[in-house]
């Protein structure tokens, strides 16, 4: 079981106060990052068949209601099932479920994997209600190239599933330690049909001394049928033994059509003892509540947390 405790937190701003197009961009990009994370955390099909386990994670915070996640994994042959039940502390002090996620993964053959993820919410009586379905199909090539197609569907007022998003991503190795991923996101257009709404290009390079460099650009339609770069992200991660540091710089299009750096996030993770980790994150932004932009980055948030692994 993992227990995470906030040691200190200094919230100074709310980055959600960006312009409307930035909010749209954030939501769509977050969805794609979530897709990447989900693929990265997919079950390992190289482990022996018929494996199963259950784990519980507690998250304690000074400024949020404690939560608990119970995860289970079962595997039989080419099929795996992963379930997550998220619980939060109720008014009576007991944990009560509020979200369930079920992920079924099938290894069709040596190059194709299909994943179906169902997300359920809970009503006031504790009954499960389907709120979203994601269908992924991943194809890998002998050389390491791959392609992923994802369809996201939500139930309508009558309970029928309707596609609300489609993602198509292709990853190619363009060097010994370099790979490039191109993603197109389709969202409902004016007539309700899914149409290209965003394009992303990500370049990941593995450097010396366990250094990873990631550059990502996000483009949106400009209204004339052309794609225009609206955001760039550059993240560098350094690994030094059990210590890791990451710096990410984000630039966005300003009203004059120029890309300017709008935020910088610096994260450091260290392990003081076996099973004990300490994380520090600082966020700098050009947007400070009550102040006009002066062209400089200012510290807007600092957070430190500690995590300890407790055997059950």
XYZ file of N, CA and C in Angstrom, residues 17-263:
741
model
N -7.377 29.829 -15.979
C -7.900 31.116 -16.393
C -7.372 31.542 -17.751
N -6.959 30.611 -18.540
C -6.462 30.945 -19.873
C -7.624 31.292 -20.787
N -7.288 31.688 -22.008
C -8.312 32.026 -22.996
C -9.078 30.777 -23.400
N -10.236 30.973 -24.078
C -11.084 29.825 -24.401
C -10.365 28.806 -25.258
N -9.580 29.283 -26.233
C -8.899 28.319 -27.095
C -7.871 27.539 -26.318
N -7.285 28.134 -25.286
C -6.315 27.427 -24.466
C -6.997 26.334 -23.656
N -8.236 26.609 -23.202
C -8.966 25.592 -22.461
C -9.261 24.390 -23.355
N -9.690 24.681 -24.582
C -9.958 23.595 -25.520
C -8.690 22.793 -25.785
N -7.584 23.526 -25.986
C -6.322 22.875 -26.259
C -5.901 22.005 -25.096
N -6.058 22.524 -23.887
C -5.653 21.781 -22.694
C -6.438 20.479 -22.581
N -7.759 20.531 -22.779
C -8.589 19.342 -22.627
C -8.211 18.277 -23.638
N -8.014 18.703 -24.880
C -7.697 17.730 -25.915
C -6.311 17.147 -25.711
N -5.333 18.005 -25.369
C -3.983 17.507 -25.138
C -3.963 16.577 -23.947
N -4.711 16.929 -22.884
C -4.766 16.072 -21.699
C -5.309 14.699 -22.064
N -6.297 14.690 -22.959
C -6.866 13.416 -23.377
C -5.822 12.558 -24.063
N -4.998 13.200 -24.921
C -3.982 12.450 -25.649
C -2.870 11.976 -24.716
N -2.481 12.826 -23.741
C -1.479 12.394 -22.767
C -2.035 11.228 -21.965
N -3.337 11.269 -21.647
C -3.948 10.159 -20.918
C -3.897 8.886 -21.751
N -4.094 9.042 -23.082
C -4.022 7.881 -23.960
C -2.634 7.274 -23.906
N -1.597 8.125 -23.974
C -0.230 7.632 -23.932
C 0.045 6.933 -22.612
N -0.438 7.531 -21.514
C -0.224 6.933 -20.208
C -0.915 5.587 -20.111
N -2.118 5.500 -20.625
C -2.852 4.238 -20.570
C -2.115 3.149 -21.337
N -1.558 3.516 -22.506
C -0.821 2.528 -23.272
C 0.444 2.118 -22.545
N 1.092 3.083 -21.897
C 2.334 2.766 -21.183
C 2.074 1.848 -20.010
N 0.871 1.935 -19.406
C 0.556 1.129 -18.251
C -0.233 -0.127 -18.607
N -0.325 -0.447 -19.884
C -1.062 -1.627 -20.309
C -0.398 -2.878 -19.742
N -1.162 -3.933 -19.529
C -0.599 -5.154 -18.961
C 0.549 -5.689 -19.794
N 1.521 -6.283 -19.144
C 2.685 -6.855 -19.819
C 2.337 -8.260 -20.276
N 2.230 -8.452 -21.596
C 1.820 -9.754 -22.124
C 2.966 -10.750 -22.158
N 4.159 -10.334 -21.728
C 5.280 -11.257 -21.707
C 5.304 -12.122 -20.453
N 4.499 -11.754 -19.439
C 4.479 -12.541 -18.208
C 3.695 -13.815 -18.445
N 3.949 -14.857 -17.636
C 3.241 -16.123 -17.824
C 1.734 -15.952 -17.703
N 1.002 -16.840 -18.383
C -0.456 -16.763 -18.360
C -0.987 -17.128 -16.983
N -2.276 -16.831 -16.777
C -2.985 -17.189 -15.553
C -2.381 -16.538 -14.307
N -1.996 -15.261 -14.429
C -1.483 -14.506 -13.305
C -2.590 -13.599 -12.774
N -2.589 -13.371 -11.450
C -3.582 -12.475 -10.873
C -3.009 -11.835 -9.624
N -3.480 -10.603 -9.318
C -3.050 -9.911 -8.116
C -4.066 -8.828 -7.776
N -3.989 -8.349 -6.532
C -4.848 -7.270 -6.060
C -3.994 -6.327 -5.212
N -4.195 -5.013 -5.381
C -3.411 -4.029 -4.637
C -4.316 -2.872 -4.233
N -3.948 -2.223 -3.123
C -4.695 -1.072 -2.622
C -3.753 0.102 -2.422
N -4.175 1.293 -2.871
C -3.384 2.511 -2.722
C -4.213 3.553 -1.994
N -3.685 4.096 -0.904
C -4.339 5.166 -0.158
C -3.643 6.481 -0.469
N -4.422 7.532 -0.720
C -3.888 8.861 -0.988
C -4.420 9.812 0.060
N -3.526 10.297 0.928
C -3.895 11.236 1.982
C -3.340 12.608 1.634
N -4.180 13.636 1.740
C -3.772 14.996 1.413
C -4.300 15.949 2.463
N -3.531 17.028 2.693
C -3.943 18.016 3.693
C -5.155 18.826 3.240
N -5.336 18.974 1.923
C -6.396 19.849 1.427
C -7.387 19.127 0.526
N -7.461 17.814 0.633
C -8.407 17.061 -0.202
C -8.910 15.865 0.584
N -10.093 15.405 0.202
C -10.692 14.255 0.856
C -9.849 13.009 0.565
N -9.464 12.222 1.569
C -8.672 11.021 1.327
C -9.383 10.084 0.351
N -8.609 9.431 -0.495
C -9.160 8.502 -1.467
C -8.424 7.168 -1.364
N -9.071 6.131 -1.867
C -8.487 4.790 -1.879
C -8.792 4.141 -3.212
N -7.793 3.494 -3.774
C -7.959 2.799 -5.044
C -7.631 1.320 -4.855
N -8.561 0.464 -5.219
C -8.334 -0.976 -5.184
C -8.238 -1.478 -6.620
N -7.100 -2.087 -6.963
C -6.853 -2.566 -8.321
C -6.709 -4.075 -8.310
N -7.196 -4.704 -9.362
C -7.036 -6.147 -9.499
C -6.669 -6.478 -10.940
N -5.950 -7.559 -11.104
C -5.473 -7.976 -12.422
C -5.600 -9.484 -12.534
N -6.226 -9.923 -13.592
C -6.305 -11.358 -13.870
C -5.900 -11.594 -15.313
N -5.227 -12.699 -15.535
C -4.755 -13.012 -16.877
C -4.953 -14.490 -17.150
N -5.488 -14.780 -18.312
C -5.698 -16.154 -18.733
C -5.447 -16.242 -20.226
N -4.364 -16.903 -20.594
C -4.030 -17.016 -22.005
C -3.710 -15.664 -22.604
N -4.396 -15.309 -23.682
C -4.126 -14.049 -24.373
C -5.047 -12.922 -23.914
N -5.783 -13.130 -22.819
C -6.757 -12.148 -22.357
C -6.439 -11.725 -20.919
N -6.495 -10.425 -20.688
C -6.298 -9.906 -19.333
C -7.458 -8.982 -18.985
N -7.738 -8.907 -17.673
C -8.781 -8.015 -17.175
C -8.211 -7.236 -15.996
N -8.268 -5.898 -16.100
C -7.821 -5.025 -15.024
C -9.006 -4.200 -14.554
N -9.198 -4.153 -13.237
C -10.288 -3.347 -12.684
C -9.730 -2.403 -11.627
N -10.327 -1.210 -11.561
C -9.979 -0.221 -10.550
C -11.262 0.299 -9.923
N -11.316 0.277 -8.611
C -12.432 0.862 -7.882
C -11.897 2.025 -7.059
N -12.376 3.240 -7.362
C -11.951 4.432 -6.651
C -12.963 4.747 -5.561
N -12.461 4.951 -4.353
C -13.314 5.245 -3.207
C -12.889 6.557 -2.542
N -13.857 7.234 -1.948
C -13.562 8.449 -1.189
C -14.284 8.382 0.152
N -13.767 9.161 1.101
C -14.316 9.149 2.446
C -15.698 9.797 2.460
N -16.698 9.062 2.939
C -18.063 9.570 3.006
C -18.313 10.366 4.270
N -19.533 10.865 4.393
C -19.894 11.700 5.545
C -19.837 10.922 6.856
N -19.989 9.585 6.778
C -19.940 8.765 7.992
C -18.532 8.284 8.311
N -17.563 8.719 7.519
C -16.177 8.355 7.777
C -15.718 7.110 7.070
N -16.650 6.364 6.469
C -16.280 5.150 5.752
C -15.985 5.475 4.288
N -15.162 4.625 3.648
C -14.889 4.787 2.228
C -16.072 4.256 1.423
N -16.444 5.007 0.381
C -17.541 4.586 -0.487
C -17.109 4.746 -1.948
N -17.466 3.781 -2.826
C -17.042 3.839 -4.229
C -17.735 4.975 -4.977
N -16.975 5.609 -5.879
C -17.574 6.638 -6.728
C -17.182 6.491 -8.196
N -16.239 5.618 -8.508
C -15.896 5.384 -9.914
C -15.283 3.998 -10.059
N -15.628 3.326 -11.172
C -15.065 2.017 -11.483
C -14.565 2.026 -12.926
N -13.384 1.441 -13.134
C -12.796 1.372 -14.469
C -12.457 -0.089 -14.756
N -12.979 -0.613 -15.848
C -12.724 -1.993 -16.255
C -12.015 -1.990 -17.603
N -10.865 -2.637 -17.666
C -10.070 -2.672 -18.893
C -9.819 -4.116 -19.298
N -10.308 -4.466 -20.472
C -10.101 -5.815 -21.007
C -9.144 -5.719 -22.192
N -8.067 -6.493 -22.146
C -7.052 -6.470 -23.198
C -6.924 -7.851 -23.810
N -6.963 -7.903 -25.133
C -6.845 -9.166 -25.852
C -5.683 -9.070 -26.840
N -4.759 -9.998 -26.723
C -3.658 -10.086 -27.680
C -4.118 -10.957 -28.841
N -4.521 -10.292 -29.938
C -5.096 -11.013 -31.069
C -4.058 -11.898 -31.726
N -2.874 -11.353 -31.975
C -1.759 -12.115 -32.532
C -0.468 -11.417 -32.126
N 0.632 -11.775 -32.752
C 1.926 -11.238 -32.346
C 2.074 -9.749 -32.645
N 1.187 -9.172 -33.457
C 1.333 -7.762 -33.830
C 0.126 -6.904 -33.481
N -0.961 -7.497 -32.996
C -2.190 -6.744 -32.761
C -2.715 -6.957 -31.345
N -3.032 -5.865 -30.682
C -3.616 -5.897 -29.344
C -4.844 -5.001 -29.336
N -5.945 -5.495 -28.816
C -7.173 -4.710 -28.692
C -7.491 -4.511 -27.219
N -7.866 -3.276 -26.871
C -8.164 -2.921 -25.481
C -9.507 -2.212 -25.413
N -10.355 -2.675 -24.502
C -11.663 -2.067 -24.286
C -11.726 -1.588 -22.837
N -11.944 -0.286 -22.662
C -11.993 0.306 -21.319
C -13.370 0.898 -21.073
N -14.007 0.462 -20.011
C -15.321 0.990 -19.623
C -15.179 1.743 -18.302
N -15.725 2.960 -18.267
C -15.700 3.767 -17.049
C -17.119 3.930 -16.541
N -17.310 3.634 -15.254
C -18.623 3.719 -14.625
C -18.600 4.760 -13.509
N -19.680 5.523 -13.393
C -19.873 6.414 -12.265
C -20.863 5.788 -11.295
N -21.080 6.443 -10.180
C -22.019 5.928 -9.174
C -23.100 6.973 -8.921
N -24.359 6.525 -8.836
C -25.434 7.457 -8.516
C -25.570 7.560 -6.996
N -26.577 8.293 -6.549
C -26.744 8.535 -5.111
C -27.026 7.255 -4.342
N -27.527 6.218 -5.042
C -27.811 4.941 -4.389
C -26.643 3.967 -4.488
N -25.540 4.415 -5.122
C -24.375 3.557 -5.247
C -24.399 2.640 -6.445
N -25.406 2.786 -7.341
C -25.485 1.930 -8.520
C -24.514 2.406 -9.597
N -23.928 1.457 -10.333
C -22.983 1.777 -11.394
C -23.717 2.225 -12.653
N -23.200 3.305 -13.276
C -23.742 3.798 -14.542
C -22.597 4.010 -15.515
N -22.724 3.457 -16.718
C -21.696 3.601 -17.737
C -21.613 5.056 -18.196
N -20.391 5.635 -18.157
C -20.225 7.033 -18.565
C -19.308 7.178 -19.769
N -18.475 6.161 -20.056
C -17.591 6.286 -21.218
C -17.009 4.932 -21.594
N -16.782 4.756 -22.922
C -16.159 3.547 -23.442
C -15.026 3.958 -24.378
N -13.857 3.335 -24.209
C -12.712 3.588 -25.085
C -12.288 2.275 -25.724
N -12.108 2.302 -27.042
C -11.683 1.129 -27.783
C -10.358 1.440 -28.469
N -9.316 0.682 -28.123
C -7.983 0.859 -28.703
C -7.608 -0.365 -29.522
N -6.924 -0.128 -30.626
C -6.327 -1.217 -31.401
C -4.909 -0.815 -31.760
N -3.935 -1.617 -31.303
C -2.525 -1.313 -31.496
C -1.891 -2.338 -32.414
N -1.159 -1.844 -33.411
C -0.424 -2.706 -34.333
C 1.057 -2.377 -34.224
N 1.889 -3.385 -34.056
C 3.331 -3.188 -33.994
C 4.007 -3.906 -35.155
N 5.121 -3.322 -35.608
C 5.880 -3.884 -36.715
C 7.183 -4.476 -36.184
N 7.781 -5.416 -36.932
C 9.030 -6.048 -36.470
C 10.125 -5.039 -36.152
N 10.171 -3.922 -36.875
C 11.222 -2.940 -36.659
C 10.982 -2.023 -35.482
N 9.839 -2.161 -34.826
C 9.539 -1.316 -33.680
C 8.523 -0.229 -33.958
N 8.186 0.021 -35.229
C 7.162 1.010 -35.542
C 5.804 0.493 -35.082
N 4.880 1.420 -34.804
C 3.561 1.010 -34.329
C 2.514 2.030 -34.729
N 1.260 1.624 -34.638
C 0.131 2.525 -34.893
C -0.970 2.193 -33.901
N -1.670 3.228 -33.446
C -2.744 3.069 -32.470
C -3.962 3.834 -32.943
N -5.114 3.197 -32.905
C -6.382 3.845 -33.207
C -7.261 3.752 -31.972
N -7.788 4.893 -31.540
C -8.647 4.922 -30.351
C -9.956 5.604 -30.702
N -11.065 5.018 -30.249
C -12.388 5.607 -30.398
C -12.984 5.757 -29.007
N -13.417 6.984 -28.677
C -14.030 7.278 -27.393
C -15.519 7.516 -27.621
N -16.367 6.825 -26.858
C -17.819 6.951 -27.004
C -18.454 7.245 -25.651
N -19.460 8.104 -25.676
C -20.241 8.425 -24.480
C -21.700 8.080 -24.724
N -22.424 7.680 -23.699
C -23.855 7.391 -23.892
C -24.644 8.684 -24.059
N -25.661 8.656 -24.964
C -26.514 9.818 -25.140
C -27.649 9.777 -24.123
N -28.634 10.664 -24.294
C -29.739 10.753 -23.329
C -30.532 9.456 -23.245
N -30.485 8.644 -24.324
C -31.211 7.379 -24.345
C -30.331 6.192 -23.975
N -29.082 6.467 -23.602
C -28.192 5.392 -23.209
C -27.440 4.743 -24.344
N -27.630 5.245 -25.574
C -26.925 4.669 -26.725
C -25.546 5.310 -26.841
N -24.515 4.485 -27.100
C -23.160 4.997 -27.221
C -22.983 5.766 -28.522
N -22.396 6.968 -28.414
C -22.128 7.809 -29.564
C -20.646 8.181 -29.569
N -19.926 7.986 -30.710
C -18.504 8.367 -30.774
C -18.355 9.884 -30.591
N -17.454 10.279 -29.687
C -17.218 11.699 -29.434
C -15.770 12.081 -29.724
N -14.914 11.109 -29.955
C -13.516 11.411 -30.246
C -12.846 10.206 -30.888
N -11.943 10.501 -31.813
C -11.163 9.447 -32.474
C -9.718 9.932 -32.574
N -8.788 9.058 -32.240
C -7.371 9.394 -32.306
C -6.654 8.368 -33.176
N -5.769 8.860 -34.034
C -4.955 7.991 -34.878
C -3.504 8.402 -34.683
N -2.694 7.488 -34.171
C -1.293 7.798 -33.874
C -0.381 6.772 -34.538
N 0.722 7.247 -35.119
C 1.726 6.375 -35.707
C 3.085 6.736 -35.120
N 3.834 5.726 -34.744
C 5.165 5.928 -34.172
C 6.194 5.237 -35.043
N 7.246 5.986 -35.399
C 8.318 5.446 -36.241
C 9.664 5.726 -35.592
N 10.553 4.753 -35.687
C 11.926 4.952 -35.249
C 12.699 5.610 -36.384
N 13.251 6.791 -36.124
C 13.979 7.518 -37.168
C 15.475 7.557 -36.866
N 15.894 6.829 -35.865
C 17.297 6.742 -35.501
C 17.472 5.705 -34.426
N 18.726 5.457 -34.028
C 19.002 4.437 -33.029
C 18.273 4.711 -31.724
N 18.295 5.956 -31.284
C 17.677 6.314 -30.009
C 16.614 7.397 -30.179
N 16.042 7.497 -31.372
C 15.066 8.551 -31.650
C 13.815 7.947 -32.267
N 12.650 8.353 -31.762
C 11.393 7.943 -32.365
C 10.464 9.142 -32.464
N 9.574 9.077 -33.434
C 8.670 10.195 -33.701
C 7.238 9.674 -33.771
N 6.334 10.379 -33.095
C 4.922 9.990 -33.078
C 4.082 11.129 -33.632
N 3.227 10.812 -34.592
C 2.300 11.784 -35.166
C 0.876 11.350 -34.827
N 0.097 12.281 -34.282
C -1.260 11.975 -33.828
C -2.249 12.964 -34.418
N -3.366 12.448 -34.889
C -4.471 13.280 -35.359
C -5.684 12.997 -34.478
N -6.302 14.057 -33.959
C -7.485 13.933 -33.106
C -8.696 14.448 -33.873
N -9.745 13.631 -33.935
C -10.976 14.011 -34.598
C -12.055 14.232 -33.546
N -12.773 15.359 -33.661
C -13.844 15.707 -32.744
C -15.102 16.031 -33.539
N -16.284 16.007 -32.908
C -17.516 16.315 -33.630
C -17.482 17.722 -34.233
N -17.844 17.817 -35.515
C -17.901 19.104 -36.201
C -19.288 19.726 -36.089
N -19.528 20.720 -36.927
C -20.799 21.435 -36.897
C -21.974 20.509 -37.199
N -21.764 19.575 -38.146
C -22.846 18.661 -38.515
C -22.882 17.405 -37.665
N -22.016 17.336 -36.647
C -22.009 16.183 -35.754
C -21.042 15.092 -36.131
N -20.522 15.124 -37.374
C -19.561 14.105 -37.793
C -18.185 14.417 -37.222
N -17.391 13.356 -37.005
C -16.038 13.547 -36.501
C -15.149 14.109 -37.605
N -14.419 15.171 -37.290
C -13.546 15.833 -38.249
C -12.221 16.165 -37.575
N -11.106 16.208 -38.345
C -9.807 16.534 -37.753
C -9.849 17.872 -37.028
N -9.474 17.882 -35.749
C -9.510 19.094 -34.930
C -8.154 19.434 -34.330
N -7.212 18.497 -34.384
C -5.910 18.739 -33.784
C -4.884 17.776 -34.358
N -3.672 18.266 -34.517
C -2.560 17.417 -34.931
C -1.401 17.628 -33.968
N -0.727 16.543 -33.611
C 0.418 16.622 -32.711
C 1.582 15.830 -33.271
N 2.757 16.344 -33.047
C 3.978 15.661 -33.468
C 4.944 15.650 -32.287
N 5.377 14.462 -31.914
C 6.255 14.315 -30.751
C 7.529 13.585 -31.150
N 8.652 14.148 -30.727
C 9.961 13.548 -30.998
C 10.621 13.217 -29.661
N 10.954 11.950 -29.468
C 11.548 11.475 -28.214
C 12.950 10.940 -28.508
N 13.923 11.448 -27.767
C 15.304 11.033 -27.982
C 15.942 10.611 -26.666
N 16.549 9.432 -26.688
C 17.265 8.918 -25.531
C 18.713 9.350 -25.638
N 19.184 10.130 -24.641
C 20.541 10.628 -24.666
C 21.448 9.890 -23.717
N 22.665 10.404 -23.589
C 23.642 9.783 -22.696
C 23.247 10.024 -21.243
N 23.770 9.174 -20.350
C 23.546 9.306 -18.907
C 22.063 9.292 -18.548
N 21.293 8.412 -19.207
C 19.866 8.237 -18.903
C 19.083 9.540 -19.045
N 19.394 10.316 -20.057
C 18.677 11.562 -20.343
C 17.664 11.321 -21.454
N 16.433 11.815 -21.237
C 15.376 11.707 -22.253
C 14.913 13.106 -22.619
N 14.898 13.405 -23.905
C 14.484 14.716 -24.405
C 13.239 14.540 -25.268
N 12.170 15.281 -24.934
C 10.909 15.175 -25.669
C 10.500 16.555 -26.165
N 10.250 16.649 -27.456
C 9.747 17.880 -28.055
C 8.403 17.588 -28.724
N 7.418 18.418 -28.434
C 6.069 18.171 -28.924
C 5.443 19.464 -29.419
N 4.831 19.411 -30.590
C 4.110 20.556 -31.135
C 2.651 20.171 -31.342
N 1.760 21.107 -31.069
C 0.326 20.897 -31.244
C -0.204 21.959 -32.196
N -0.910 21.515 -33.220
C -1.446 22.425 -34.234
C -2.961 22.339 -34.263
N -3.608 23.495 -34.505
C -5.058 23.587 -34.625
C -5.411 24.214 -35.963
N -6.622 23.959 -36.496
C -7.043 24.603 -37.741
C -7.106 26.117 -37.562
N -6.693 26.854 -38.596
C -6.704 28.320 -38.500
C -7.951 28.948 -39.105
N -8.910 28.133 -39.534
C -10.139 28.665 -40.123
C -10.083 28.778 -41.628
N -8.882 28.597 -42.207
C -8.722 28.683 -43.664
C -8.332 27.345 -44.261
N -8.496 26.296 -43.484
C -8.149 24.971 -43.968
C -6.694 24.613 -43.752
N -5.940 25.456 -43.058
C -4.529 25.198 -42.797
C -4.311 24.893 -41.320
N -3.207 24.216 -41.032
C -2.841 23.907 -39.658
C -1.838 24.931 -39.156
N -2.055 25.407 -37.938
C -1.162 26.398 -37.346
C -0.692 25.897 -35.983
N 0.615 25.979 -35.748
C 1.176 25.566 -34.465
C 0.681 26.513 -33.378
N 0.017 25.965 -32.371
C -0.517 26.768 -31.275
C 0.220 26.528 -29.962
N 0.953 25.438 -29.877
C 1.651 25.144 -28.626
C 2.868 24.277 -28.898
N 3.944 24.518 -28.161
C 5.120 23.657 -28.185
C 5.481 23.301 -26.748
N 5.959 22.080 -26.563
C 6.397 21.608 -25.254
C 7.769 20.978 -25.403
N 8.651 21.325 -24.484
C 10.001 20.749 -24.491
C 10.311 20.276 -23.080
N 10.473 18.977 -22.926
C 10.731 18.392 -21.611
C 12.020 17.590 -21.646
N 12.830 17.754 -20.611
C 14.080 17.012 -20.479
C 14.121 16.353 -19.111
N 14.396 15.058 -19.097
C 14.471 14.297 -17.854
C 15.875 13.745 -17.670
N 16.419 13.965 -16.473
C 17.743 13.446 -16.129
C 17.588 12.434 -14.996
N 18.247 11.288 -15.155
C 18.229 10.255 -14.133
C 19.631 10.092 -13.579
N 19.771 10.250 -12.259
C 21.062 10.095 -11.595
C 20.879 9.117 -10.444
N 21.105 7.855 -10.729
C 20.867 6.835 -9.723
C 19.391 6.771 -9.380
N 19.053 6.991 -8.097
C 17.663 6.967 -7.663
C 17.028 8.354 -7.682
N 17.765 9.352 -8.145
C 17.245 10.718 -8.218
C 16.904 11.062 -9.659
N 15.795 11.771 -9.822
C 15.363 12.138 -11.166
C 14.850 13.573 -11.153
N 15.169 14.316 -12.202
C 14.691 15.692 -12.341
C 14.141 15.894 -13.743
N 13.061 16.676 -13.833
C 12.418 16.952 -15.115
C 12.104 18.436 -15.215
N 12.404 19.022 -16.364
C 12.034 20.408 -16.627
C 11.236 20.462 -17.927
N 10.060 21.079 -17.860
C 9.207 21.204 -19.045
C 8.891 22.671 -19.291
N 9.097 23.109 -20.527
C 8.801 24.480 -20.943
C 7.667 24.449 -21.962
N 6.673 25.322 -21.767
C 5.525 25.374 -22.656
C 5.425 26.766 -23.269
N 5.292 26.797 -24.586
C 5.090 28.054 -25.302
C 3.771 27.984 -26.053
N 3.039 29.118 -26.063
C 1.761 29.175 -26.762
C 1.683 30.434 -27.606
N 0.744 30.397 -28.543
C 0.546 31.509 -29.463
C -0.080 32.685 -28.728
N 0.510 33.883 -28.875
C -0.066 35.064 -28.239
C -0.996 35.767 -29.228
N -1.708 36.829 -28.813
C -2.644 37.521 -29.717
C -1.990 38.067 -30.982
N -0.670 38.263 -30.949
C 0.038 38.778 -32.130
C 0.523 37.659 -33.041
N 0.177 36.421 -32.715
C 0.573 35.304 -33.562
C 1.982 34.816 -33.329
N 2.581 35.148 -32.176
C 3.938 34.711 -31.870
C 3.907 33.690 -30.730
N 4.803 32.708 -30.835
C 4.920 31.722 -29.763
C 5.784 32.301 -28.648
N 5.228 32.356 -27.433
C 5.975 32.863 -26.283
C 5.915 31.832 -25.161
N 6.964 31.773 -24.358
C 6.977 30.843 -23.234
C 6.010 31.332 -22.176
N 5.053 30.455 -21.799
C 4.023 30.849 -20.831
C 4.151 30.107 -19.509
N 4.862 28.997 -19.477
C 5.012 28.287 -18.211
C 6.239 27.398 -18.243
